[in-house]
Amino acid sequence: MNEVDKDEVLQQEQDLVMPGFRFHPTEEELVEFYLRRKMEGKRFSVELITFVDLYRYDPWELP
């Protein structure tokens, strides 16, 4: 396995572990993991966090 393959495997393994999973993420964890992945168009493997279009609902109608 070459160095590039090792880096890719390591990244995939890191993607499986969600920082802040205690669900009290730090500001750094929010930016570095959740928001960066959102901006890069990556999906979360665990769908505990859903994305809602806030402009589509009135506050009392939020799911």
Coordinates of C-alpha atoms in Angstrom, one line a residue:
M1 CA 0.0 0.0 0.0
N2 CA 1.5 3.3 -1.0
E3 CA 1.5 6.5 1.0
V4 CA -1.5 8.0 -0.8
D5 CA -3.6 4.9 -0.1
K6 CA -2.6 5.0 3.6
D7 CA -3.6 8.6 3.9
E8 CA -7.0 7.8 2.2
V9 CA -7.6 4.9 4.6
L10 CA -6.7 7.0 7.6
Q11 CA -9.1 9.8 6.4
Q12 CA -11.9 7.3 6.0
E13 CA -11.3 5.9 9.5
Q14 CA -11.3 9.4 10.9
D15 CA -14.6 10.2 9.1
L16 CA -16.2 7.3 10.9
V17 CA -15.6 8.9 14.3
M18 CA -17.6 12.0 14.8
P19 CA -15.9 14.6 17.0
G20 CA -18.2 16.0 19.6
F21 CA -20.5 13.0 19.5
R22 CA -21.2 13.6 23.2
F23 CA -23.3 16.2 21.5
H24 CA -21.7 19.1 23.2
P25 CA -19.3 20.0 20.4
T26 CA -16.8 22.7 20.9
E27 CA -16.7 25.7 18.5
E28 CA -13.6 24.2 16.9
E29 CA -15.3 20.8 16.4
L30 CA -18.3 22.5 14.8
V31 CA -16.2 24.4 12.3
E32 CA -13.5 21.8 11.6
F33 CA -15.8 18.8 11.3
Y34 CA -19.5 19.6 10.7
L35 CA -19.4 22.9 8.9
R36 CA -16.3 21.9 6.7
R37 CA -18.0 18.7 5.7
K38 CA -21.2 20.6 4.9
M39 CA -19.3 23.0 2.7
E40 CA -17.4 20.2 0.9
G41 CA -20.7 18.5 0.2
K42 CA -19.8 15.4 2.2
R43 CA -22.5 13.4 3.9
F44 CA -22.6 12.2 7.4
S45 CA -22.6 8.5 7.9
V46 CA -24.8 8.8 10.9
E47 CA -28.0 10.8 10.3
L48 CA -28.4 12.1 13.8
I49 CA -28.0 15.7 12.6
T50 CA -30.5 16.7 10.0
F51 CA -30.4 19.8 7.9
V52 CA -33.6 21.9 7.7
D53 CA -34.3 24.8 5.4
L54 CA -35.3 27.3 8.1
Y55 CA -36.9 29.7 5.6
R56 CA -39.3 27.0 4.5
Y57 CA -41.1 26.8 7.9
D58 CA -42.6 29.1 10.4
P59 CA -41.0 28.7 13.8
W60 CA -43.9 26.7 15.2
E61 CA -43.9 24.4 12.2
L62 CA -40.3 23.3 12.5
P63 CA -40.0 19.5 12.4

